[in-house]
Short mmCIF file of C-alpha atoms in Angstrom, two decimals:
data_model
loop_
_atom_site.label_atom_id
_atom_site.label_comp_id
_atom_site.label_asym_id
_atom_site.label_seq_id
_atom_site.Cartn_x
_atom_site.Cartn_y
_atom_site.Cartn_z
CA GLY A 1 120.79 95.98 104.67
CA MET A 2 117.91 98.15 105.80
CA GLY A 3 117.55 99.72 102.36
CA ARG A 4 116.90 96.39 100.72
CA LYS A 5 114.44 95.28 103.40
CA SER A 6 112.50 98.50 103.02
CA ASP A 7 112.50 98.08 99.23
CA MET A 8 111.04 94.56 99.58
CA GLN A 9 108.36 95.88 101.92
CA GLN A 10 107.49 98.54 99.36
CA ARG A 11 107.22 95.91 96.62
CA ILE A 12 104.92 93.82 98.81
CA TYR A 13 102.86 96.88 99.72
CA ASP A 14 102.52 97.94 96.08
CA TYR A 15 101.50 94.43 95.03
CA ILE A 16 98.82 94.16 97.74
CA ALA A 17 97.50 97.65 96.99
CA GLN A 18 97.22 96.85 93.27
CA PHE A 19 95.69 93.42 93.90
CA VAL A 20 93.06 94.76 96.30
CA ALA A 21 92.22 97.60 93.91
CA GLU A 22 91.70 95.15 91.05
CA ASN A 23 90.03 92.28 92.90
CA GLY A 24 88.40 93.77 95.99
CA TYR A 25 90.10 91.23 98.28
CA PRO A 26 93.70 90.66 99.33
CA PRO A 27 96.12 88.22 97.71
CA SER A 28 97.17 85.12 99.58
CA VAL A 29 100.58 84.97 101.24
CA ARG A 30 101.61 82.48 98.55
CA GLU A 31 100.56 84.89 95.80
CA ILE A 32 102.50 87.71 97.47
CA GLY A 33 105.56 85.49 97.75
CA ASP A 34 105.33 84.50 94.10
CA ALA A 35 104.92 88.14 93.04
CA VAL A 36 108.01 89.38 94.88
CA HIS A 37 110.02 86.12 94.60
CA LEU A 38 110.01 85.20 98.29
CA LYS A 39 109.69 81.44 98.76
CA SER A 40 109.02 81.45 102.51
CA PRO A 41 105.59 82.49 103.83
CA SER A 42 107.21 83.39 107.14
CA THR A 43 109.47 85.85 105.30
CA VAL A 44 106.42 87.42 103.67
CA HIS A 45 104.78 87.73 107.09
CA PHE A 46 107.96 89.26 108.51
CA HIS A 47 107.88 92.00 105.90
CA LEU A 48 104.16 92.56 106.36
CA LYS A 49 104.46 92.90 110.13
CA ASN A 50 107.38 95.32 109.80
CA ARG A 51 105.63 97.57 107.31
CA LEU A 52 104.35 100.05 109.89
CA THR A 53 103.17 102.70 107.45
CA LEU A 54 100.50 100.62 105.73
CA GLN A 55 97.22 102.35 105.14
CA LYS A 56 94.56 101.24 107.63
CA GLU A 57 92.43 99.34 105.11
CA LEU A 58 95.42 97.39 103.81
CA ARG A 59 96.54 96.61 107.36
CA ARG A 60 93.04 95.31 108.05
CA TRP A 61 93.20 93.05 104.97
CA ILE A 62 96.67 91.80 105.90
CA GLU A 63 95.53 90.84 109.39
CA HIS A 64 93.09 88.42 107.76
CA LEU A 65 95.53 86.85 105.31
CA GLN A 66 95.82 83.10 105.55
CA ILE A 67 98.88 81.03 104.68
#
């Protein structure tokens, strides 16, 4: 349901925020998938694109993520 989708988006968001804070660059889509146990890069991208409340700097990083 919607609750679970939103929870996954929050997990992805939190992971990216922590990763960028620690490393100064964003994680790869594969790393995000491994962190939140999503095997499909397209699923990761789906959640990223639907996370409309991302902070601007994180959205900018995400736009440059490569599979």
